[in-house]
Coordinates of C-alpha atoms and ligand atoms in Angstrom, one line a residue:
M16 CA 0.0 0.0 0.0
G17 CA 2.8 2.4 1.1
L18 CA 4.5 2.0 -2.3
L19 CA 1.4 2.8 -4.3
S20 CA 0.5 6.2 -5.6
R21 CA -1.9 8.5 -3.7
K22 CA -4.1 8.3 -6.8
V23 CA -4.8 4.6 -6.4
T24 CA -5.3 4.8 -2.7
C25 CA -7.5 7.8 -2.5
N26 CA -11.3 7.4 -2.6
S27 CA -12.2 10.0 -5.2
H28 CA -12.9 7.5 -8.1
G29 CA -16.5 7.1 -6.9
Q30 CA -16.6 3.3 -7.5
D31 CA -18.3 2.8 -4.1
S32 CA -21.3 4.9 -5.1
S33 CA -24.6 3.0 -5.1
Y34 CA -24.7 3.6 -8.8
F35 CA -21.9 1.2 -9.3
L36 CA -22.8 -1.1 -6.3
G37 CA -26.2 -1.7 -8.0
W38 CA -24.3 -3.0 -11.1
Q39 CA -22.3 -5.3 -8.9
E40 CA -25.5 -6.7 -7.3
Y41 CA -26.9 -7.2 -10.8
E42 CA -23.8 -9.1 -12.0
K43 CA -24.2 -11.5 -9.1
N44 CA -27.8 -12.4 -10.0
P45 CA -28.7 -11.2 -13.5
Y46 CA -32.2 -11.7 -14.8
D47 CA -32.7 -14.1 -17.7
E48 CA -36.1 -15.0 -19.1
V49 CA -35.2 -18.7 -19.2
K50 CA -32.1 -19.3 -17.1
N51 CA -32.8 -17.0 -14.2
P52 CA -36.4 -15.6 -14.3
K53 CA -36.2 -14.5 -10.6
G54 CA -32.9 -12.5 -11.1
I55 CA -32.3 -8.8 -10.9
I56 CA -33.5 -6.8 -13.9
Q57 CA -30.9 -4.2 -14.9
M58 CA -32.5 -0.8 -15.1
G59 CA -29.5 1.2 -14.1
L60 CA -27.6 1.0 -17.4
A61 CA -28.1 3.7 -20.0
E62 CA -27.7 1.5 -23.0
N63 CA -29.6 1.8 -26.2
Q64 CA -30.5 -1.7 -27.6
L65 CA -33.5 -0.6 -29.5
C66 CA -32.0 -0.4 -33.0
F67 CA -29.6 -3.3 -33.3
D68 CA -31.7 -4.9 -36.0
L69 CA -31.0 -1.8 -38.2
L70 CA -27.2 -1.9 -37.5
E71 CA -27.0 -5.6 -38.1
S72 CA -29.0 -5.4 -41.3
W73 CA -26.6 -2.6 -42.5
L74 CA -23.6 -4.9 -41.7
A75 CA -25.1 -7.7 -43.6
K76 CA -25.6 -5.5 -46.7
N77 CA -22.0 -4.1 -46.4
P78 CA -19.6 -7.0 -46.0
D79 CA -16.6 -4.9 -47.2
A80 CA -16.8 -2.6 -44.2
V81 CA -16.6 -5.5 -41.7
S82 CA -14.0 -7.6 -43.5
F83 CA -11.3 -5.0 -44.0
K84 CA -12.0 -4.6 -47.7
R85 CA -12.4 -1.7 -50.1
E86 CA -14.0 -2.4 -53.5
E87 CA -13.5 -6.1 -52.6
Q88 CA -9.7 -5.7 -52.2
S89 CA -8.2 -6.3 -48.8
I90 CA -7.0 -3.2 -46.9
F91 CA -6.0 -5.2 -43.8
K92 CA -2.4 -4.1 -44.1
E93 CA -3.3 -0.5 -44.5
L94 CA -5.5 -0.6 -41.3
A95 CA -3.1 -2.7 -39.3
L96 CA 0.0 -0.6 -39.9
F97 CA 1.0 2.6 -38.3
Q98 CA -0.8 5.7 -39.6
D99 CA -2.1 9.0 -38.5
Y100 CA -3.9 7.3 -35.6
H101 CA -5.4 10.6 -34.4
G102 CA -8.1 10.0 -36.9
L103 CA -8.8 8.8 -40.4
P104 CA -9.9 11.8 -42.4
A105 CA -12.8 9.9 -43.9
F106 CA -14.1 9.0 -40.4
K107 CA -13.7 12.5 -39.0
K108 CA -15.7 13.8 -41.9
A109 CA -18.4 11.2 -41.5
L110 CA -18.6 11.9 -37.8
V111 CA -19.0 15.7 -38.1
D112 CA -21.6 15.3 -40.8
F113 CA -23.5 12.9 -38.5
M114 CA -23.3 15.4 -35.6
A115 CA -24.7 18.1 -37.9
E116 CA -27.5 15.8 -39.1
I117 CA -28.6 15.0 -35.6
R118 CA -28.9 18.8 -35.0
G119 CA -31.1 19.1 -38.1
N120 CA -28.2 20.6 -40.0
K121 CA -28.8 23.9 -38.2
V122 CA -25.1 24.0 -37.4
S123 CA -22.1 22.5 -39.1
F124 CA -18.8 21.1 -37.7
D125 CA -15.3 21.4 -39.0
T126 CA -13.0 18.4 -38.8
D127 CA -10.1 20.6 -37.9
H128 CA -11.8 21.3 -34.5
L129 CA -12.5 17.7 -33.8
V130 CA -10.4 15.4 -31.5
L131 CA -11.3 11.7 -31.4
T132 CA -11.2 10.0 -28.0
A133 CA -12.0 6.6 -26.6
G134 CA -15.6 7.5 -25.7
A135 CA -17.1 10.5 -23.9
T136 CA -15.4 9.3 -20.7
S137 CA -12.1 10.0 -22.2
A138 CA -13.3 13.2 -23.9
N139 CA -14.5 14.7 -20.7
E140 CA -11.3 13.8 -18.8
T141 CA -9.1 15.1 -21.6
L142 CA -11.0 18.3 -21.8
M143 CA -10.6 18.7 -18.0
F144 CA -6.8 18.1 -18.3
C145 CA -6.8 20.9 -20.8
L146 CA -8.8 23.4 -18.7
A147 CA -8.3 22.6 -15.0
E148 CA -6.1 21.2 -12.3
K149 CA -5.8 20.9 -8.6
G150 CA -7.3 24.1 -7.0
D151 CA -9.7 24.6 -9.8
A152 CA -13.4 23.9 -9.9
I153 CA -16.0 23.1 -12.5
L154 CA -19.7 23.9 -11.8
L155 CA -22.2 21.1 -12.5
P156 CA -26.0 21.2 -12.2
T157 CA -27.5 18.6 -10.0
P158 CA -28.6 15.9 -10.4
Y159 CA -25.7 14.8 -12.6
Y160 CA -24.2 11.6 -14.2
P161 CA -22.4 9.7 -11.4
G162 CA -19.4 8.9 -13.7
F163 CA -18.5 12.6 -13.7
D164 CA -16.9 12.2 -10.2
R165 CA -14.4 9.8 -11.8
D166 CA -14.1 11.5 -15.2
L167 CA -13.7 15.1 -14.1
K168 CA -12.0 14.8 -10.7
W169 CA -10.1 11.6 -10.1
R170 CA -7.0 11.9 -12.1
T171 CA -7.1 15.6 -12.9
G172 CA -7.3 16.7 -9.2
A173 CA -9.9 19.3 -10.1
E174 CA -13.1 19.7 -8.0
I175 CA -16.8 19.7 -8.9
V176 CA -19.0 22.3 -7.2
P177 CA -22.7 21.5 -7.6
I178 CA -25.2 24.0 -9.0
Q179 CA -28.2 23.1 -6.8
C180 CA -31.3 22.5 -8.9
S181 CA -34.6 21.5 -7.5
S182 CA -37.9 19.8 -8.4
S183 CA -39.8 23.1 -7.8
N184 CA -39.0 24.2 -11.4
G185 CA -38.3 20.7 -12.9
F186 CA -34.6 20.9 -12.0
Q187 CA -33.9 23.8 -14.4
I188 CA -30.8 25.9 -14.0
T189 CA -31.5 29.4 -12.6
E190 CA -29.3 32.5 -12.5
S191 CA -29.3 32.5 -8.7
A192 CA -28.3 28.8 -8.5
L193 CA -25.4 29.5 -10.9
E194 CA -24.3 32.5 -8.8
A195 CA -24.6 30.5 -5.6
A196 CA -22.4 27.7 -6.9
Y197 CA -19.8 30.3 -8.1
Q198 CA -19.8 31.9 -4.6
E199 CA -19.5 28.5 -3.0
A200 CA -16.4 27.6 -5.0
Q201 CA -14.8 30.9 -4.1
R202 CA -15.6 30.3 -0.4
K203 CA -13.7 27.0 -0.8
N204 CA -10.8 28.9 -2.3
L205 CA -11.3 27.2 -5.7
R206 CA -10.8 29.0 -9.0
V207 CA -13.9 28.4 -11.2
K208 CA -12.8 27.4 -14.6
G209 CA -16.1 26.5 -16.2
V210 CA -19.6 25.1 -16.2
L211 CA -20.3 21.6 -17.5
V212 CA -23.8 20.6 -18.6
T213 CA -25.3 17.5 -20.2
N214 CA -27.8 18.4 -22.8
P215 CA -30.0 16.4 -23.0
S216 CA -29.6 15.7 -19.4
N217 CA -28.5 12.5 -17.8
P218 CA -30.4 11.6 -15.5
L219 CA -33.4 13.9 -16.2
G220 CA -34.0 12.9 -19.8
T221 CA -34.9 16.5 -20.7
T222 CA -33.4 19.0 -23.2
M223 CA -32.3 22.4 -22.0
S224 CA -34.5 25.3 -22.8
R225 CA -33.3 28.2 -24.9
N226 CA -33.7 30.3 -21.8
E227 CA -31.3 28.1 -19.8
L228 CA -28.8 28.0 -22.6
D229 CA -28.9 31.8 -23.0
L230 CA -28.4 32.1 -19.2
L231 CA -25.4 29.8 -19.4
V232 CA -23.8 31.8 -22.3
N233 CA -24.4 35.0 -20.4
F234 CA -22.9 33.6 -17.2
V235 CA -19.7 32.2 -18.8
T236 CA -19.3 35.4 -20.8
D237 CA -19.6 37.5 -17.7
K238 CA -17.3 35.3 -15.5
E239 CA -14.9 34.7 -18.4
I240 CA -14.9 31.0 -17.9
H241 CA -15.4 27.9 -20.1
L242 CA -18.6 26.1 -21.0
I243 CA -18.6 22.4 -21.7
S244 CA -21.7 20.9 -23.2
D245 CA -21.8 17.1 -23.1
E246 CA -24.2 16.3 -26.0
I247 CA -23.8 12.5 -25.9
Y248 CA -27.7 12.1 -25.9
S249 CA -28.3 14.6 -28.7
G250 CA -29.6 11.9 -31.0
T251 CA -32.1 10.5 -28.5
V252 CA -34.5 13.5 -28.5
F253 CA -37.8 11.8 -29.3
S254 CA -40.4 14.6 -28.8
S255 CA -40.7 18.3 -28.5
P256 CA -39.2 20.7 -27.5
A257 CA -36.5 20.1 -30.1
F258 CA -32.9 19.7 -29.1
V259 CA -30.9 22.9 -29.2
S260 CA -27.1 22.5 -29.3
I261 CA -25.0 25.1 -27.5
M262 CA -23.4 25.7 -31.0
E263 CA -26.7 26.7 -32.4
V264 CA -27.2 29.3 -29.6
L265 CA -23.7 30.8 -30.3
K266 CA -24.5 30.9 -34.0
D267 CA -27.9 32.5 -33.5
R268 CA -26.5 35.1 -31.1
K269 CA -23.7 35.9 -33.6
L270 CA -21.0 35.0 -31.1
E271 CA -18.8 33.1 -33.6
N272 CA -15.2 34.2 -33.4
T273 CA -15.8 36.1 -30.2
Q274 CA -13.9 35.3 -27.0
V275 CA -16.7 33.2 -25.6
W276 CA -16.7 31.2 -28.8
E277 CA -13.3 29.8 -28.0
R278 CA -14.4 28.9 -24.5
V279 CA -17.3 26.7 -25.5
H280 CA -16.5 23.0 -26.1
V281 CA -18.8 20.1 -27.0
V282 CA -18.4 16.5 -26.0
Y283 CA -19.9 13.7 -28.1
S284 CA -19.8 9.9 -28.4
L285 CA -21.5 7.1 -30.4
S286 CA -22.2 5.2 -27.2
K287 CA -25.9 6.3 -26.8
D288 CA -27.1 7.6 -30.2
L289 CA -25.8 4.6 -32.1
G290 CA -25.8 2.3 -29.1
L291 CA -22.2 1.4 -29.4
P292 CA -20.5 1.9 -26.0
G293 CA -18.3 -1.1 -26.6
F294 CA -16.7 0.5 -29.7
R295 CA -15.3 3.4 -27.6
V296 CA -15.9 6.2 -30.0
G297 CA -16.0 9.7 -28.6
A298 CA -15.0 13.2 -29.6
I299 CA -14.2 16.7 -28.3
Y300 CA -15.2 19.6 -30.5
S301 CA -13.6 22.9 -29.6
N302 CA -13.3 26.3 -31.1
D303 CA -10.0 27.0 -29.3
P304 CA -7.0 25.9 -31.5
I305 CA -4.8 25.4 -28.4
V306 CA -7.3 23.1 -26.7
V307 CA -7.7 21.2 -30.0
A308 CA -3.9 20.8 -30.4
S309 CA -3.3 19.8 -26.7
A310 CA -6.3 17.4 -26.6
T311 CA -5.0 15.8 -29.8
K312 CA -1.7 15.1 -28.2
M313 CA -3.4 13.8 -25.0
S314 CA -5.7 11.6 -27.1
S315 CA -2.7 9.3 -27.7
F316 CA -3.6 7.8 -24.4
G317 CA -7.1 6.7 -25.6
L318 CA -7.5 6.4 -29.3
V319 CA -10.1 4.8 -31.5
S320 CA -8.7 1.8 -33.5
S321 CA -8.4 2.1 -37.2
Q322 CA -10.7 -0.8 -38.0
T323 CA -13.5 0.7 -35.9
Q324 CA -13.0 4.0 -37.7
Y325 CA -13.0 2.3 -41.1
L326 CA -16.3 0.4 -40.3
L327 CA -18.0 3.5 -38.9
S328 CA -16.9 5.8 -41.6
A329 CA -18.6 3.5 -44.1
M330 CA -21.7 3.3 -42.0
L331 CA -22.1 7.0 -41.2
S332 CA -21.3 8.1 -44.8
D333 CA -24.4 6.1 -45.9
K334 CA -26.9 8.9 -45.7
K335 CA -29.8 6.8 -46.5
F336 CA -29.0 4.6 -43.5
T337 CA -28.3 7.5 -41.1
K338 CA -31.6 9.2 -42.0
E339 CA -33.6 6.1 -41.4
Y340 CA -31.7 5.2 -38.3
I341 CA -32.2 8.6 -36.7
S342 CA -35.9 8.6 -37.4
K343 CA -36.6 5.0 -36.3
N344 CA -34.4 5.4 -33.2
H345 CA -36.6 8.4 -32.1
K346 CA -39.8 6.6 -32.7
R347 CA -38.7 3.5 -30.8
L348 CA -37.4 5.5 -27.9
Q349 CA -40.6 7.4 -27.6
K350 CA -42.7 4.2 -27.7
R351 CA -40.5 2.6 -25.0
Q352 CA -40.5 5.7 -22.8
N353 CA -44.3 5.7 -23.0
K354 CA -44.4 2.1 -21.9
L355 CA -42.3 2.9 -18.8
V356 CA -44.3 6.0 -17.9
S357 CA -47.6 4.1 -18.2
G358 CA -46.2 1.1 -16.3
L359 CA -45.1 3.5 -13.5
E360 CA -48.5 5.3 -13.5
K361 CA -50.2 1.9 -12.9
A362 CA -48.1 1.5 -9.9
G363 CA -49.1 5.0 -8.7
I364 CA -45.6 6.5 -9.5
S365 CA -45.0 9.6 -11.6
C366 CA -41.9 11.0 -13.2
L367 CA -40.5 14.2 -14.5
E368 CA -41.9 14.9 -18.0
S369 CA -39.1 14.0 -20.4
N370 CA -38.4 14.1 -24.1
A371 CA -35.0 12.5 -24.5
G372 CA -32.5 10.0 -23.2
L373 CA -32.6 6.3 -22.3
F374 CA -34.2 6.8 -18.8
C375 CA -36.8 8.6 -16.8
W376 CA -36.3 10.6 -13.6
V377 CA -38.8 8.9 -11.3
D378 CA -40.4 10.4 -8.2
M379 CA -40.8 7.9 -5.4
R380 CA -40.8 10.4 -2.6
H381 CA -44.2 9.1 -1.4
L382 CA -42.7 5.7 -0.8
L383 CA -40.0 6.9 1.6
S384 CA -40.4 6.2 5.3
S385 CA -39.0 9.7 6.0
N386 CA -37.8 12.6 3.9
T387 CA -34.1 11.6 4.3
F388 CA -31.3 10.0 2.2
E389 CA -31.2 7.1 4.7
A390 CA -34.8 6.4 3.8
E391 CA -33.9 6.6 0.1
M392 CA -31.1 4.0 0.6
E393 CA -33.5 1.8 2.5
L394 CA -36.1 2.0 -0.3
W395 CA -33.3 1.4 -2.9
K396 CA -32.1 -1.7 -1.1
R397 CA -35.6 -3.1 -1.0
I398 CA -36.0 -2.4 -4.7
V399 CA -32.7 -4.1 -5.6
Y400 CA -32.9 -7.1 -3.2
D401 CA -36.7 -7.8 -2.8
V402 CA -38.2 -6.4 -6.0
K403 CA -35.0 -7.4 -7.9
L404 CA -34.8 -4.2 -10.0
N405 CA -31.5 -2.3 -10.2
I406 CA -32.3 1.3 -10.5
S407 CA -30.1 4.3 -9.6
P408 CA -30.9 6.3 -6.5
G409 CA -30.9 10.1 -6.9
S410 CA -28.3 10.5 -4.2
S411 CA -25.8 8.7 -6.5
C412 CA -26.5 11.5 -9.0
H413 CA -26.0 14.1 -6.2
C414 CA -29.7 15.1 -6.2
T415 CA -30.4 17.3 -3.2
E416 CA -33.9 15.9 -2.6
P417 CA -34.4 12.3 -1.4
G418 CA -36.7 10.0 -3.2
W419 CA -35.8 10.4 -6.9
F420 CA -34.5 7.5 -8.9
R421 CA -33.2 7.1 -12.5
V422 CA -34.8 4.2 -14.3
C423 CA -33.5 3.1 -17.7
F424 CA -35.8 1.7 -20.4
A425 CA -33.8 1.0 -23.6
N426 CA -31.5 -1.8 -22.5
M427 CA -34.0 -4.6 -22.3
S428 CA -36.9 -6.2 -24.2
E429 CA -40.5 -4.9 -24.0
D430 CA -41.4 -8.1 -22.1
T431 CA -38.7 -7.6 -19.5
L432 CA -39.9 -4.0 -19.0
K433 CA -43.4 -5.3 -18.5
L434 CA -42.2 -7.8 -15.9
A435 CA -40.2 -5.0 -14.1
M436 CA -43.4 -2.9 -14.0
Q437 CA -45.4 -5.8 -12.6
R438 CA -42.8 -6.4 -9.9
L439 CA -42.8 -2.7 -9.0
K440 CA -46.6 -2.5 -8.9
S441 CA -46.9 -5.4 -6.5
F442 CA -44.2 -4.0 -4.3
V443 CA -46.0 -0.6 -4.2
S444 CA -49.3 -2.2 -3.3
S445 CA -47.6 -4.2 -0.6
I446 CA -46.3 -1.0 1.0
T447 CA -49.7 0.6 0.6
I448 CA -51.4 -2.4 2.2
D449 CA -48.8 -2.4 5.0
N450 CA -49.4 1.3 5.5
Q451 CA -53.1 0.7 5.5
T452 CA -52.7 -2.2 8.0
H453 CA -50.6 0.1 10.1
Q454 CA -53.4 2.7 10.0
D455 CA -56.1 0.1 10.8
L456 CA -54.1 -1.1 13.7
K457 CA -53.6 2.4 15.0
N458 CA -57.4 3.0 14.8
M459 CA -58.1 -0.2 16.5
R460 CA -55.6 0.6 19.2
K461 CA -57.2 4.0 19.8
K462 CA -60.6 2.3 19.9
N463 CA -59.9 -0.6 22.2
R464 CA -57.1 0.9 24.1
T465 CA -55.4 -2.4 23.7
K466 CA -51.6 -2.6 23.5
W467 CA -50.5 -3.7 20.1
V468 CA -47.0 -4.4 19.0
F469 CA -46.7 -3.4 15.4
R470 CA -44.2 -5.1 13.2
L471 CA -43.8 -3.9 9.6
S472 CA -43.8 -7.0 7.5
F473 CA -43.2 -7.4 3.8
Q474 CA -44.4 -11.0 3.8
S475 CA -47.4 -10.1 1.9
F476 CA -45.2 -8.6 -0.8
H477 CA -43.1 -11.7 -1.0
D478 CA -46.1 -14.0 -1.2
R479 CA -47.5 -12.0 -4.1
E480 CA -44.0 -12.0 -5.7
Q481 CA -44.0 -15.8 -5.6
G482 CA -47.3 -15.9 -7.3
E483 CA -46.4 -13.3 -9.9
R484 CA -44.7 -15.8 -12.4
Ligands
LIG4 C1 -23.6 12.3 -19.7 C2 -22.6 11.2 -20.0 N1 -21.3 11.6 -20.4 C3 -20.4 10.6 -20.7 C4 -20.7 9.3 -20.6 C5 -19.7 8.2 -21.0 O1 -19.9 7.7 -22.2 P1 -18.9 6.8 -23.1 O2 -19.5 5.4 -23.1 O3 -18.9 7.4 -24.5 O4 -17.6 6.9 -22.5 C6 -22.0 8.9 -20.2 C7 -22.4 7.5 -20.1 O5 -23.4 7.1 -19.6 C8 -23.0 9.9 -19.9 O6 -24.2 9.6 -19.6

């Protein structure tokens, strides 16, 4: 231990958060329709599995792309040998065009501003290495993606200062919350280097309003700091209001080539929109040439392999395919989100109205035994161990109000989602019945003046659970 670095022995990675613990529990007992029908259903993983048939059918029709061939001639040697591994020009072009297409071609992107990285994880960290270090802070609206503690802080030494958002306005960013976070960082003797937002938001599943985006641009202009917009979910916006990229706001406000223009950076990845987290394809798009040059050098530590780039450049250059994919992906996500929302409604649970993402931000405050984070953990454990659903508690996303949970809907089949909702419904009614029993007992006690010892039991839930399948 004494010979290891402080980095490996410190606890700032965030691996012990309930977000990751839930995954570990799932791994021990994963649900399988045939092999393990009583296992845990994974609803804590923001994966998009709804369009694999489209990807696979494209692969079947384009064998050259998968078998290292161009016009039926092998290019294996070309791909395997050393080359400008910071990015194949054809892939960079295909990627920026895809990014523009997702934004309805309202903005365009230049390959000279693009840096390829091994996913958005690497993009966010690389960007942080370019902008901040120990003693610096980045402001982040809550609730936020739990992985940011690892990506932004762990190896860079920088700090996150939360911008406290609340359910009272649907967790939107306000001027006073921004200012309070800025003051808080200063109180902690931290130098604020920027604001990072995810748009659409993980975990809220909502797009940012024009008003919020304008507010952010005004704020970073005024404070002379950076703005990072993680737009990894930009292709998942399935209903109105439409997605507005930060680049579109800068363009509309004619801020191109101003000082703030150089301080705005976009993070992107194909992990969510194309459902390819295993391929590790991400990117930084920056208007600052120094950031682009430094991030390019740093990206040597996490590059995208040539064969992945070759395959995806062929796929993303196929405009007929991308058009169909984007449109079908939206429709399927919308349909699936509806199924989750209506399933939750049947269990008497509501969620924040959403129009994007692979999850809903679910309100279970009424199921807490008290308005505390201890009660949230207690409820979460029951949902994982008794109901056998792995969902993510709001506290792992740094939400300031107990009782919110992120529930994913695009990483499973419709039947599995249906089963998950049945399990949740019977759990909620068991709590309701128990609460009712509790109330009845109290009334009887009052009436008869008899001494009762009340023990909260979930037996009724378990009994129903057995009969469920
Ligand atoms: C907001 C956000 N940023 C970054 C990432 C990391 O994505 P990648 O798989 O591309 O590294 C995620 C993954 O869930 C995310 O939700």
